[in-house]
Amino acid sequence: MELLSPAGNYEKLTYAYEYGADAAYIGLKKYSLRIKADNFYEKEYEQIRELKAKYPGKRLHCALNISFHNKDLDNFINDIDYFRQYPIDAFIVQDLGIVPILQKYFPDTELHLSTQASCINREAVKMYRNIGFKRVVLGREASLEEVRQIKDAVPDMELECFAHGAMCIAYAGRCLMSAYLTGRSANGGFCSHTCRWNYQLGTAGELSAEDAKALAQSGKLLLTEKERPGEFFPVFEGDDYTAILSSKDLCMVDHLADMKAAGVDSLKIEGRMKSLYYVAMTTRAYRKALDALDGKITQQEAQPFVDELYKAAHREFATGFFYDRAEADKTTAGESFSEYELAATVDERLSAEEEQAVFDLGEKTVADFNARLESMHPDAKAAREKDNAEHPYKVPHAPDRAKGGHLYRIHPVNRIDAGADVEFVGPECLGIKDENFFFVDPENGTVKSWTSHNHDYLLYTSAPLTSRMIMRTKTAGEPCASHP
């Protein structure tokens, strides 16, 4: 089975490939249902061409899955020459109006039907095959038994199914709630995720706010739809708010053999708006689970990487509609939780010559500082020394090369303090700790006790790091339930 990962920008695409994805799906500005993702634009196609050359055999899918208005079609046609510069292997679409345009201008690029089309039966799959589609991304509402029936009926059609990530409370995500409450259309790529919001039961009339709250917390309130007597949806409010529409997250990592047996050709991970850390850790977990399924590694070797999946952002896990609709109907409250957060990404290690130049610069900076101090008038020197003692961060220090470490270029995304509880993880690395790391300013070669976003300090560590490893830190809070 193909492993298909999300990529909201170029950096996430790089990490999706590096951490084990066979393919990744991206969006282009204005034509994707995740418009709030960074998506791709301008001359990033040049970087993507180079990236695909570095990872031969990796595929790139492009989501064009909005509902197109006339002006959207016109704009897309005007941008055709730009899109042709991307090394796209497949377009993911839901609007049939764009199909003849793609077939005309991109005759060698595959067409994949988006899950937004809600295709969940064999006759629909046959129809899409007959008009030129190579693959159908089945609606999340299809059970594994239905997937098997579809594969048996249309064996020449590739079937892609979501295996992991957020689920939408609406049918295949075709929701009007966001548009109604915020004026932002989900089908136009602007979903505000109103189903995840927290709602509070109010009162009007004689019932006091205190009595309303007590009733909401009693568990006695039920929603019943007029035409469906006997079907009850519980409404329970916690300390303050409730989420009656927020679905659990999908997780099928423990059921990949069943998906394969059903005829699934591609496993899809949801999350183009999720973090780089989420993309990397989730991709890695499913890569290892698939490798174990295929006999490339043992289950014992894969399991520690799979367990790491539960340290990435998620709500309570469930198996969606694959086995039992009742499981999909269960809602959950609260935001997604991650046990760790991304602190920085690791770039390349400096060469021996580059390291030496930084060390030499640090020693020169310290020597110049001390020389200026010694050249001062005794009174001025005494005052400066007193100030330095009260503010030790003003005194430059050269790196201690005796620690046996190396310098690496990193890209911080959050503040990191030297001595913090951090781990380094990678495609084949579960976690390396180093309590003695510190940072070095490349401008003067001196030691820094912290770094953060937009501070291009170097990392000095004895940990054996490689390019595109991740530096992560613990987060506060309580984890969600783990296995579904």
Tab-separated table of C-alpha atoms in Angstrom:
chain	number	residue	atom	x	y	z
A	1	MET	CA	0.000	0.000	0.000
A	2	GLU	CA	1.145	3.523	-0.775
A	3	LEU	CA	1.651	5.878	2.146
A	4	LEU	CA	0.352	9.349	1.279
A	5	SER	CA	1.197	12.223	3.627
A	6	PRO	CA	0.062	15.862	3.847
A	7	ALA	CA	2.324	18.787	2.986
A	8	GLY	CA	1.109	22.312	3.663
A	9	ASN	CA	4.368	23.897	2.521
A	10	TYR	CA	7.742	23.035	1.029
A	11	GLU	CA	9.408	22.233	4.364
A	12	LYS	CA	6.610	19.827	5.344
A	13	LEU	CA	6.872	18.204	1.928
A	14	THR	CA	10.578	17.624	2.539
A	15	TYR	CA	9.914	16.022	5.916
A	16	ALA	CA	7.056	13.899	4.553
A	17	TYR	CA	9.444	12.370	2.027
A	18	GLU	CA	12.318	12.092	4.511
A	19	TYR	CA	10.203	10.348	7.163
A	20	GLY	CA	8.844	7.671	4.862
A	21	ALA	CA	5.978	8.846	2.658
A	22	ASP	CA	5.730	7.255	-0.782
A	23	ALA	CA	3.757	10.269	-1.941
A	24	ALA	CA	2.603	13.605	-0.574
A	25	TYR	CA	-0.307	15.851	-1.429
A	26	ILE	CA	-0.075	19.605	-1.629
A	27	GLY	CA	-2.439	22.463	-2.402
A	28	LEU	CA	-2.019	25.473	-4.645
A	29	LYS	CA	-3.198	28.919	-3.612
A	30	LYS	CA	-6.910	29.584	-4.234
A	31	TYR	CA	-7.744	26.072	-5.458
A	32	SER	CA	-7.458	23.908	-2.360
A	33	LEU	CA	-9.849	23.155	0.493
A	34	ARG	CA	-7.095	24.065	2.949
A	35	ILE	CA	-6.553	27.654	1.900
A	36	LYS	CA	-5.300	28.506	5.381
A	37	ALA	CA	-2.429	26.076	4.876
A	38	ASP	CA	0.667	27.767	3.502
A	39	ASN	CA	0.235	25.936	0.182
A	40	PHE	CA	2.533	26.553	-2.765
A	41	TYR	CA	3.105	29.581	-4.951
A	42	GLU	CA	5.628	31.713	-6.818
A	43	LYS	CA	8.810	29.787	-7.758
A	44	GLU	CA	8.625	26.953	-5.260
A	45	TYR	CA	8.184	24.589	-8.199
A	46	GLU	CA	11.946	24.905	-8.750
A	47	GLN	CA	12.632	23.637	-5.230
A	48	ILE	CA	10.097	20.837	-5.627
A	49	ARG	CA	11.710	19.693	-8.857
A	50	GLU	CA	15.039	19.474	-7.072
A	51	LEU	CA	13.417	17.701	-4.122
A	52	LYS	CA	11.802	15.038	-6.295
A	53	ALA	CA	15.129	14.467	-8.019
A	54	LYS	CA	16.664	13.881	-4.590
A	55	TYR	CA	13.900	11.397	-3.699
A	56	PRO	CA	13.425	9.398	-6.922
A	57	GLY	CA	10.196	7.451	-7.051
A	58	LYS	CA	8.360	9.739	-4.629
A	59	ARG	CA	5.089	11.046	-6.009
A	60	LEU	CA	3.411	14.453	-5.756
A	61	HIS	CA	-0.364	14.864	-5.721
A	62	CYS	CA	-2.022	18.263	-6.008
A	63	ALA	CA	-5.391	19.076	-4.442
A	64	LEU	CA	-7.677	21.164	-6.652
A	65	ASN	CA	-10.698	20.167	-4.627
A	66	ILE	CA	-12.694	23.357	-4.172
A	67	SER	CA	-16.133	23.814	-5.723
A	68	PHE	CA	-15.271	25.976	-8.737
A	69	HIS	CA	-17.266	29.089	-9.584
A	70	ASN	CA	-17.006	30.479	-13.106
A	71	LYS	CA	-14.396	33.001	-12.028
A	72	ASP	CA	-12.359	30.190	-10.425
A	73	LEU	CA	-12.320	28.278	-13.702
A	74	ASP	CA	-11.238	31.404	-15.571
A	75	ASN	CA	-8.482	32.097	-13.074
A	76	PHE	CA	-7.265	28.515	-13.222
A	77	ILE	CA	-7.066	28.556	-17.016
A	78	ASN	CA	-5.101	31.794	-16.828
A	79	ASP	CA	-2.633	30.074	-14.463
A	80	ILE	CA	-2.182	26.926	-16.564
A	81	ASP	CA	1.351	27.775	-17.685
A	82	TYR	CA	2.361	28.302	-14.072
A	83	PHE	CA	0.927	24.967	-12.903
A	84	ARG	CA	2.717	23.132	-15.689
A	85	GLN	CA	6.015	23.956	-14.041
A	86	TYR	CA	5.210	21.759	-11.034
A	87	PRO	CA	6.195	18.053	-11.277
A	88	ILE	CA	2.653	16.951	-10.408
A	89	ASP	CA	1.795	13.253	-10.775
A	90	ALA	CA	-1.914	13.524	-9.970
A	91	PHE	CA	-4.659	16.101	-9.450
A	92	ILE	CA	-7.206	15.531	-6.667
A	93	VAL	CA	-10.562	17.017	-7.730
A	94	GLN	CA	-14.202	16.889	-6.747
A	95	ASP	CA	-15.752	19.294	-9.270
A	96	LEU	CA	-16.359	17.547	-12.598
A	97	GLY	CA	-16.249	20.887	-14.384
A	98	ILE	CA	-12.473	21.008	-14.009
A	99	VAL	CA	-11.985	17.496	-15.435
A	100	PRO	CA	-12.058	18.309	-19.199
A	101	ILE	CA	-9.756	21.261	-18.581
A	102	LEU	CA	-7.221	19.063	-16.814
A	103	GLN	CA	-7.503	16.369	-19.453
A	104	LYS	CA	-6.835	18.944	-22.160
A	105	TYR	CA	-3.864	20.717	-20.585
A	106	PHE	CA	-2.415	17.873	-18.466
A	107	PRO	CA	-3.060	14.718	-20.523
A	108	ASP	CA	-0.289	12.743	-18.783
A	109	THR	CA	-1.290	13.637	-15.226
A	110	GLU	CA	-3.526	11.250	-13.280
A	111	LEU	CA	-6.961	12.272	-12.034
A	112	HIS	CA	-7.881	11.300	-8.477
A	113	LEU	CA	-11.389	11.837	-7.186
A	114	SER	CA	-11.474	13.800	-3.935
A	115	THR	CA	-13.207	12.433	-0.865
A	116	GLN	CA	-15.388	15.563	-1.138
A	117	ALA	CA	-17.260	13.831	-3.970
A	118	SER	CA	-18.617	11.334	-1.419
A	119	CYS	CA	-18.000	8.308	-3.628
A	120	ILE	CA	-18.908	5.220	-1.598
A	121	ASN	CA	-20.423	2.703	-4.027
A	122	ARG	CA	-19.239	0.508	-6.901
A	123	GLU	CA	-21.433	2.042	-9.617
A	124	ALA	CA	-20.116	5.538	-8.898
A	125	VAL	CA	-16.566	4.207	-9.010
A	126	LYS	CA	-17.248	2.619	-12.404
A	127	MET	CA	-18.578	5.932	-13.711
A	128	TYR	CA	-15.520	7.855	-12.573
A	129	ARG	CA	-13.263	5.222	-14.119
A	130	ASN	CA	-15.105	5.547	-17.412
A	131	ILE	CA	-14.559	9.307	-17.579
A	132	GLY	CA	-10.838	9.035	-16.968
A	133	PHE	CA	-10.140	8.824	-13.245
A	134	LYS	CA	-7.238	6.604	-12.149
A	135	ARG	CA	-8.049	6.655	-8.442
A	136	VAL	CA	-10.964	7.334	-6.111
A	137	VAL	CA	-10.441	8.691	-2.622
A	138	LEU	CA	-13.432	7.040	-1.029
A	139	GLY	CA	-15.703	8.956	1.300
A	140	ARG	CA	-14.869	8.385	4.944
A	141	GLU	CA	-18.350	6.925	5.396
A	142	ALA	CA	-17.403	3.717	3.551
A	143	SER	CA	-16.868	0.652	5.738
A	144	LEU	CA	-14.097	-1.843	5.102
A	145	GLU	CA	-16.696	-4.298	3.842
A	146	GLU	CA	-17.922	-1.733	1.335
A	147	VAL	CA	-14.331	-1.028	0.291
A	148	ARG	CA	-13.838	-4.728	-0.402
A	149	GLN	CA	-17.056	-4.899	-2.422
A	150	ILE	CA	-16.000	-1.904	-4.503
A	151	LYS	CA	-12.550	-3.393	-5.160
A	152	ASP	CA	-14.108	-6.693	-6.216
A	153	ALA	CA	-16.450	-4.881	-8.623
A	154	VAL	CA	-13.835	-2.478	-10.057
A	155	PRO	CA	-10.421	-4.124	-9.564
A	156	ASP	CA	-8.705	-1.830	-12.067
A	157	MET	CA	-9.516	1.321	-10.065
A	158	GLU	CA	-7.091	2.422	-7.367
A	159	LEU	CA	-8.766	3.031	-4.017
A	160	GLU	CA	-7.416	5.528	-1.510
A	161	CYS	CA	-8.733	5.746	2.038
A	162	PHE	CA	-7.999	8.047	4.943
A	163	ALA	CA	-6.219	6.093	7.665
A	164	HIS	CA	-5.386	8.825	10.143
A	165	GLY	CA	-6.342	12.322	11.221
A	166	ALA	CA	-9.233	14.634	11.915
A	167	MET	CA	-12.729	13.600	10.866
A	168	CYS	CA	-15.493	15.970	9.865
A	169	ILE	CA	-18.914	15.791	11.497
A	170	ALA	CA	-20.512	16.551	8.114
A	171	TYR	CA	-20.952	14.047	5.308
A	172	ALA	CA	-17.550	13.861	3.570
A	173	GLY	CA	-16.844	17.344	4.883
A	174	ARG	CA	-19.554	19.095	2.875
A	175	CYS	CA	-20.555	21.430	5.646
A	176	LEU	CA	-22.428	24.740	5.726
A	177	MET	CA	-21.925	25.391	9.432
A	178	SER	CA	-18.792	27.492	8.974
A	179	ALA	CA	-20.419	29.572	6.237
A	180	TYR	CA	-23.510	30.093	8.372
A	181	LEU	CA	-21.684	31.177	11.527
A	182	THR	CA	-18.669	33.001	10.097
A	183	GLY	CA	-19.337	33.621	6.417
A	184	ARG	CA	-16.345	31.426	5.562
A	185	SER	CA	-17.266	28.599	3.207
A	186	ALA	CA	-15.783	25.193	3.953
A	187	ASN	CA	-16.331	24.183	0.348
A	188	GLY	CA	-14.338	27.193	-0.783
A	189	GLY	CA	-11.362	26.321	1.392
A	190	PHE	CA	-12.050	28.666	4.317
A	191	CYS	CA	-13.450	26.291	6.960
A	192	SER	CA	-13.300	27.863	10.418
A	193	HIS	CA	-13.842	24.487	12.131
A	194	THR	CA	-16.937	25.657	13.961
A	195	CYS	CA	-17.747	22.041	14.863
A	196	ARG	CA	-14.710	22.084	17.153
A	197	TRP	CA	-15.848	25.154	19.056
A	198	ASN	CA	-17.055	24.937	22.635
A	199	TYR	CA	-20.696	25.778	23.252
A	200	GLN	CA	-22.455	26.625	26.488
A	201	LEU	CA	-26.083	25.885	27.273
A	202	GLY	CA	-27.866	29.174	27.921
A	203	THR	CA	-31.199	29.953	29.453
A	204	ALA	CA	-34.059	32.284	28.737
A	205	GLY	CA	-37.048	32.692	31.001
A	206	GLU	CA	-37.579	31.323	34.474
A	207	LEU	CA	-34.760	28.775	34.608
A	208	SER	CA	-31.782	30.224	36.447
A	209	ALA	CA	-28.274	30.039	35.063
A	210	GLU	CA	-27.287	27.825	38.000
A	211	ASP	CA	-30.131	25.385	37.350
A	212	ALA	CA	-29.329	25.360	33.616
A	213	LYS	CA	-25.707	24.494	34.362
A	214	ALA	CA	-26.709	21.741	36.779
A	215	LEU	CA	-29.033	20.283	34.151
A	216	ALA	CA	-26.357	20.440	31.468
A	217	GLN	CA	-23.942	18.564	33.736
A	218	SER	CA	-26.463	15.941	34.761
A	219	GLY	CA	-26.194	13.912	31.556
A	220	LYS	CA	-29.997	13.866	31.235
A	221	LEU	CA	-30.144	16.080	28.138
A	222	LEU	CA	-30.553	14.336	24.793
A	223	LEU	CA	-30.921	15.533	21.212
A	224	THR	CA	-33.528	13.765	19.086
A	225	GLU	CA	-34.252	14.495	15.421
A	226	LYS	CA	-37.957	14.706	14.542
A	227	GLU	CA	-37.964	11.983	11.908
A	228	ARG	CA	-35.735	9.637	13.911
A	229	PRO	CA	-37.535	8.843	17.169
A	230	GLY	CA	-35.551	6.604	19.441
A	231	GLU	CA	-32.163	7.848	18.226
A	232	PHE	CA	-30.611	9.880	21.025
A	233	PHE	CA	-27.538	12.089	21.031
A	234	PRO	CA	-26.367	12.942	24.553
A	235	VAL	CA	-25.484	16.527	25.409
A	236	PHE	CA	-23.180	16.777	28.394
A	237	GLU	CA	-21.524	19.995	29.470
A	238	GLY	CA	-18.380	19.828	31.594
A	239	ASP	CA	-17.205	22.575	33.894
A	240	ASP	CA	-17.939	25.268	31.340
A	241	TYR	CA	-18.560	24.227	27.738
A	242	THR	CA	-19.497	21.241	25.578
A	243	ALA	CA	-18.671	20.115	22.059
A	244	ILE	CA	-21.595	18.124	20.660
A	245	LEU	CA	-20.358	18.193	17.057
A	246	SER	CA	-16.621	17.515	17.413
A	247	SER	CA	-15.729	14.061	16.093
A	248	LYS	CA	-12.896	11.892	17.328
A	249	ASP	CA	-9.746	11.550	15.254
A	250	LEU	CA	-9.296	8.579	12.960
A	251	CYS	CA	-6.474	6.127	13.697
A	252	MET	CA	-6.079	2.857	11.783
A	253	VAL	CA	-2.411	2.170	12.498
A	254	ASP	CA	-3.327	-1.055	14.325
A	255	HIS	CA	-5.623	-2.241	11.524
A	256	LEU	CA	-3.534	-1.902	8.375
A	257	ALA	CA	-3.799	-5.610	7.569
A	258	ASP	CA	-7.591	-5.239	7.412
A	259	MET	CA	-7.274	-2.245	5.091
A	260	LYS	CA	-4.928	-4.156	2.817
A	261	ALA	CA	-7.240	-7.159	2.764
A	262	ALA	CA	-10.134	-4.894	1.800
A	263	GLY	CA	-8.251	-3.719	-1.287
A	264	VAL	CA	-7.002	-0.305	-0.205
A	265	ASP	CA	-4.188	0.839	-2.505
A	266	SER	CA	-3.207	4.050	-0.721
A	267	LEU	CA	-3.317	5.075	2.945
A	268	LYS	CA	-3.921	8.776	3.400
A	269	ILE	CA	-2.938	10.854	6.411
A	270	GLU	CA	-5.013	13.985	6.988
A	271	GLY	CA	-3.355	17.232	8.032
A	272	ARG	CA	-2.089	19.816	5.556
A	273	MET	CA	-2.721	22.429	8.259
A	274	LYS	CA	-0.952	20.400	10.938
A	275	SER	CA	2.608	21.063	12.076
A	276	LEU	CA	5.814	19.766	10.571
A	277	TYR	CA	6.265	17.703	13.741
A	278	TYR	CA	2.862	16.059	13.210
A	279	VAL	CA	3.647	15.287	9.574
A	280	ALA	CA	7.013	13.748	10.424
A	281	MET	CA	5.948	11.668	13.429
A	282	THR	CA	2.704	10.415	11.887
A	283	THR	CA	4.366	9.545	8.592
A	284	ARG	CA	7.156	7.728	10.410
A	285	ALA	CA	4.728	5.687	12.531
A	286	TYR	CA	2.722	4.511	9.526
A	287	ARG	CA	5.897	3.838	7.532
A	288	LYS	CA	7.163	1.504	10.223
A	289	ALA	CA	3.760	-0.159	10.619
A	290	LEU	CA	3.569	-0.777	6.857
A	291	ASP	CA	7.131	-2.093	6.766
A	292	ALA	CA	6.212	-4.554	9.527
A	293	LEU	CA	3.088	-5.582	7.622
A	294	ASP	CA	5.220	-6.231	4.522
A	295	GLY	CA	7.792	-8.229	6.497
A	296	LYS	CA	10.610	-5.723	6.019
A	297	ILE	CA	11.008	-5.326	9.786
A	298	THR	CA	9.492	-7.113	12.759
A	299	GLN	CA	6.483	-5.861	14.669
A	300	GLN	CA	8.720	-5.533	17.700
A	301	GLU	CA	11.016	-3.225	15.747
A	302	ALA	CA	8.095	-1.156	14.470
A	303	GLN	CA	6.125	-0.835	17.701
A	304	PRO	CA	8.258	1.823	19.453
A	305	PHE	CA	7.842	4.082	16.411
A	306	VAL	CA	4.100	3.389	16.316
A	307	ASP	CA	3.831	4.239	20.009
A	308	GLU	CA	5.405	7.617	19.245
A	309	LEU	CA	2.333	8.367	17.125
A	310	TYR	CA	0.399	9.094	20.299
A	311	LYS	CA	2.847	11.852	21.203
A	312	ALA	CA	1.827	13.894	18.159
A	313	ALA	CA	-1.227	16.151	18.119
A	314	HIS	CA	-4.527	14.270	18.295
A	315	ARG	CA	-7.916	14.104	19.923
A	316	GLU	CA	-9.305	10.804	21.164
A	317	PHE	CA	-8.729	8.113	18.554
A	318	ALA	CA	-11.366	5.974	16.902
A	319	THR	CA	-11.719	3.738	13.847
A	320	GLY	CA	-14.298	5.915	12.119
A	321	PHE	CA	-16.829	4.163	9.890
A	322	PHE	CA	-14.549	1.266	8.953
A	323	TYR	CA	-16.033	-1.236	11.421
A	324	ASP	CA	-19.074	0.253	13.097
A	325	ARG	CA	-20.932	3.485	12.461
A	326	ALA	CA	-21.657	3.786	16.183
A	327	GLU	CA	-17.944	4.337	16.726
A	328	ALA	CA	-17.955	7.247	14.276
A	329	ASP	CA	-20.969	8.810	15.967
A	330	LYS	CA	-19.124	9.284	19.254
A	331	THR	CA	-17.990	12.852	19.739
A	332	THR	CA	-15.208	14.242	21.878
A	333	ALA	CA	-14.460	17.516	23.592
A	334	GLY	CA	-11.370	19.635	23.768
A	335	GLU	CA	-8.551	20.627	21.475
A	336	SER	CA	-6.022	18.216	20.046
A	337	PHE	CA	-3.116	17.416	22.359
A	338	SER	CA	0.544	16.749	21.686
A	339	GLU	CA	2.945	15.476	24.330
A	340	TYR	CA	5.786	17.224	22.514
A	341	GLU	CA	6.137	20.313	20.384
A	342	LEU	CA	8.596	21.174	17.678
A	343	ALA	CA	11.477	23.269	18.977
A	344	ALA	CA	13.723	23.315	15.930
A	345	THR	CA	14.651	21.440	12.804
A	346	VAL	CA	18.235	20.363	12.280
A	347	ASP	CA	20.031	21.405	9.122
A	348	GLU	CA	23.531	20.207	8.225
A	349	ARG	CA	26.570	19.823	10.450
A	350	LEU	CA	29.304	22.397	9.856
A	351	SER	CA	32.445	21.179	8.158
A	352	ALA	CA	35.642	20.909	10.183
A	353	GLU	CA	36.924	24.088	8.545
A	354	GLU	CA	33.701	25.974	9.287
A	355	GLU	CA	33.720	24.809	12.911
A	356	GLN	CA	37.302	25.895	13.353
A	357	ALA	CA	36.506	29.305	11.935
A	358	VAL	CA	33.667	29.760	14.452
A	359	PHE	CA	35.863	28.628	17.372
A	360	ASP	CA	38.662	30.945	16.292
A	361	LEU	CA	36.191	33.813	16.021
A	362	GLY	CA	34.897	33.127	19.529
A	363	GLU	CA	38.390	33.163	21.002
A	364	LYS	CA	39.142	36.411	19.194
A	365	THR	CA	35.923	38.005	20.475
A	366	VAL	CA	36.800	37.046	24.060
A	367	ALA	CA	40.377	38.246	23.653
A	368	ASP	CA	39.221	41.589	22.216
A	369	PHE	CA	36.741	41.988	25.071
A	370	ASN	CA	39.412	41.344	27.701
A	371	ALA	CA	41.876	43.654	25.946
A	372	ARG	CA	39.363	46.495	25.948
A	373	LEU	CA	38.695	45.876	29.631
A	374	GLU	CA	42.404	45.949	30.514
A	375	SER	CA	42.915	49.175	28.570
A	376	MET	CA	40.343	51.065	30.663
A	377	HIS	CA	41.096	53.509	33.449
A	378	PRO	CA	41.172	51.597	36.768
A	379	ASP	CA	37.989	53.283	37.984
A	380	ALA	CA	36.173	52.578	34.717
A	381	LYS	CA	37.470	49.023	34.731
A	382	ALA	CA	36.214	48.472	38.290
A	383	ALA	CA	32.778	49.813	37.360
A	384	ARG	CA	32.645	47.627	34.253
A	385	GLU	CA	33.697	44.529	36.204
A	386	LYS	CA	31.004	45.232	38.783
A	387	ASP	CA	28.407	45.563	36.034
A	388	ASN	CA	29.622	42.367	34.397
A	389	ALA	CA	29.331	40.508	37.701
A	390	GLU	CA	25.740	41.692	38.072
A	391	HIS	CA	24.933	40.928	34.413
A	392	PRO	CA	27.064	37.888	33.477
A	393	TYR	CA	25.349	37.532	30.114
A	394	LYS	CA	27.327	40.602	28.991
A	395	VAL	CA	30.586	38.690	29.320
A	396	PRO	CA	31.382	36.723	26.138
A	397	HIS	CA	32.450	33.088	26.389
A	398	ALA	CA	34.054	30.984	23.709
A	399	PRO	CA	32.708	27.433	23.141
A	400	ASP	CA	34.385	24.663	25.136
A	401	ARG	CA	35.733	22.344	22.441
A	402	ALA	CA	36.705	19.808	25.082
A	403	LYS	CA	33.089	18.650	25.324
A	404	GLY	CA	33.546	16.624	22.142
A	405	GLY	CA	30.537	17.968	20.298
A	406	HIS	CA	29.894	19.505	16.909
A	407	LEU	CA	28.160	22.553	15.517
A	408	TYR	CA	24.930	22.281	13.534
A	409	ARG	CA	22.781	24.789	11.715
A	410	ILE	CA	19.238	24.692	13.040
A	411	HIS	CA	15.938	26.444	12.374
A	412	PRO	CA	14.232	27.270	15.715
A	413	VAL	CA	10.467	27.740	15.761
A	414	ASN	CA	10.070	28.268	19.510
A	415	ARG	CA	12.267	29.499	22.342
A	416	ILE	CA	14.806	26.949	23.541
A	417	ASP	CA	16.900	27.465	26.667
A	418	ALA	CA	20.228	25.702	27.148
A	419	GLY	CA	19.731	22.881	29.631
A	420	ALA	CA	16.071	22.423	28.715
A	421	ASP	CA	14.572	18.925	28.534
A	422	VAL	CA	14.884	18.258	24.810
A	423	GLU	CA	15.057	15.233	22.562
A	424	PHE	CA	16.343	14.760	19.058
A	425	VAL	CA	14.338	12.415	16.849
A	426	GLY	CA	14.727	11.345	13.238
A	427	PRO	CA	13.420	8.921	10.621
A	428	GLU	CA	15.288	6.051	12.286
A	429	CYS	CA	15.897	7.597	15.700
A	430	LEU	CA	13.397	7.340	18.557
A	431	GLY	CA	15.078	9.886	20.790
A	432	ILE	CA	18.476	11.178	21.844
A	433	LYS	CA	18.908	13.381	24.883
A	434	ASP	CA	21.684	15.866	25.595
A	435	GLU	CA	21.563	18.062	28.669
A	436	ASN	CA	24.833	19.828	27.869
A	437	PHE	CA	23.948	21.430	24.559
A	438	PHE	CA	24.278	25.171	24.046
A	439	PHE	CA	24.052	27.712	21.268
A	440	VAL	CA	26.719	29.714	19.467
A	441	ASP	CA	26.324	33.035	17.720
A	442	PRO	CA	27.956	32.647	14.287
A	443	GLU	CA	28.473	36.412	14.088
A	444	ASN	CA	31.017	36.465	16.936
A	445	GLY	CA	31.565	32.798	17.865
A	446	THR	CA	30.369	33.193	21.469
A	447	VAL	CA	28.111	30.985	23.582
A	448	LYS	CA	24.408	31.869	23.926
A	449	SER	CA	22.112	30.425	26.576
A	450	TRP	CA	18.960	30.443	24.425
A	451	THR	CA	17.620	30.820	20.941
A	452	SER	CA	14.237	31.315	19.301
A	453	HIS	CA	12.583	31.944	15.986
A	454	ASN	CA	14.535	34.396	13.812
A	455	HIS	CA	17.733	33.888	15.837
A	456	ASP	CA	20.150	32.077	13.563
A	457	TYR	CA	22.337	30.632	16.288
A	458	LEU	CA	24.243	27.382	15.850
A	459	LEU	CA	23.622	24.333	18.031
A	460	TYR	CA	26.574	22.735	19.816
A	461	THR	CA	25.874	19.164	20.925
A	462	SER	CA	27.604	15.831	21.396
A	463	ALA	CA	24.490	14.019	20.140
A	464	PRO	CA	25.080	12.274	16.778
A	465	LEU	CA	22.684	14.300	14.673
A	466	THR	CA	21.896	14.158	10.972
A	467	SER	CA	20.194	16.603	8.661
A	468	ARG	CA	16.387	16.876	9.029
A	469	MET	CA	16.255	15.512	12.535
A	470	ILE	CA	13.838	17.261	14.869
A	471	MET	CA	14.555	18.906	18.209
A	472	ARG	CA	11.466	18.632	20.410
A	473	THR	CA	10.443	19.752	23.882
A	474	LYS	CA	7.795	18.520	26.301
A	475	THR	CA	4.458	20.308	26.472
A	476	ALA	CA	2.225	20.837	29.462
A	477	GLY	CA	-1.212	19.279	29.745
A	478	GLU	CA	-2.909	15.912	29.843
A	479	PRO	CA	-2.662	13.466	26.943
A	480	CYS	CA	-5.718	12.145	25.121
A	481	ALA	CA	-6.768	8.520	25.172
A	482	SER	CA	-4.339	6.506	23.099
A	483	HIS	CA	-5.385	3.421	21.222
A	484	PRO	CA	-8.883	3.271	19.719
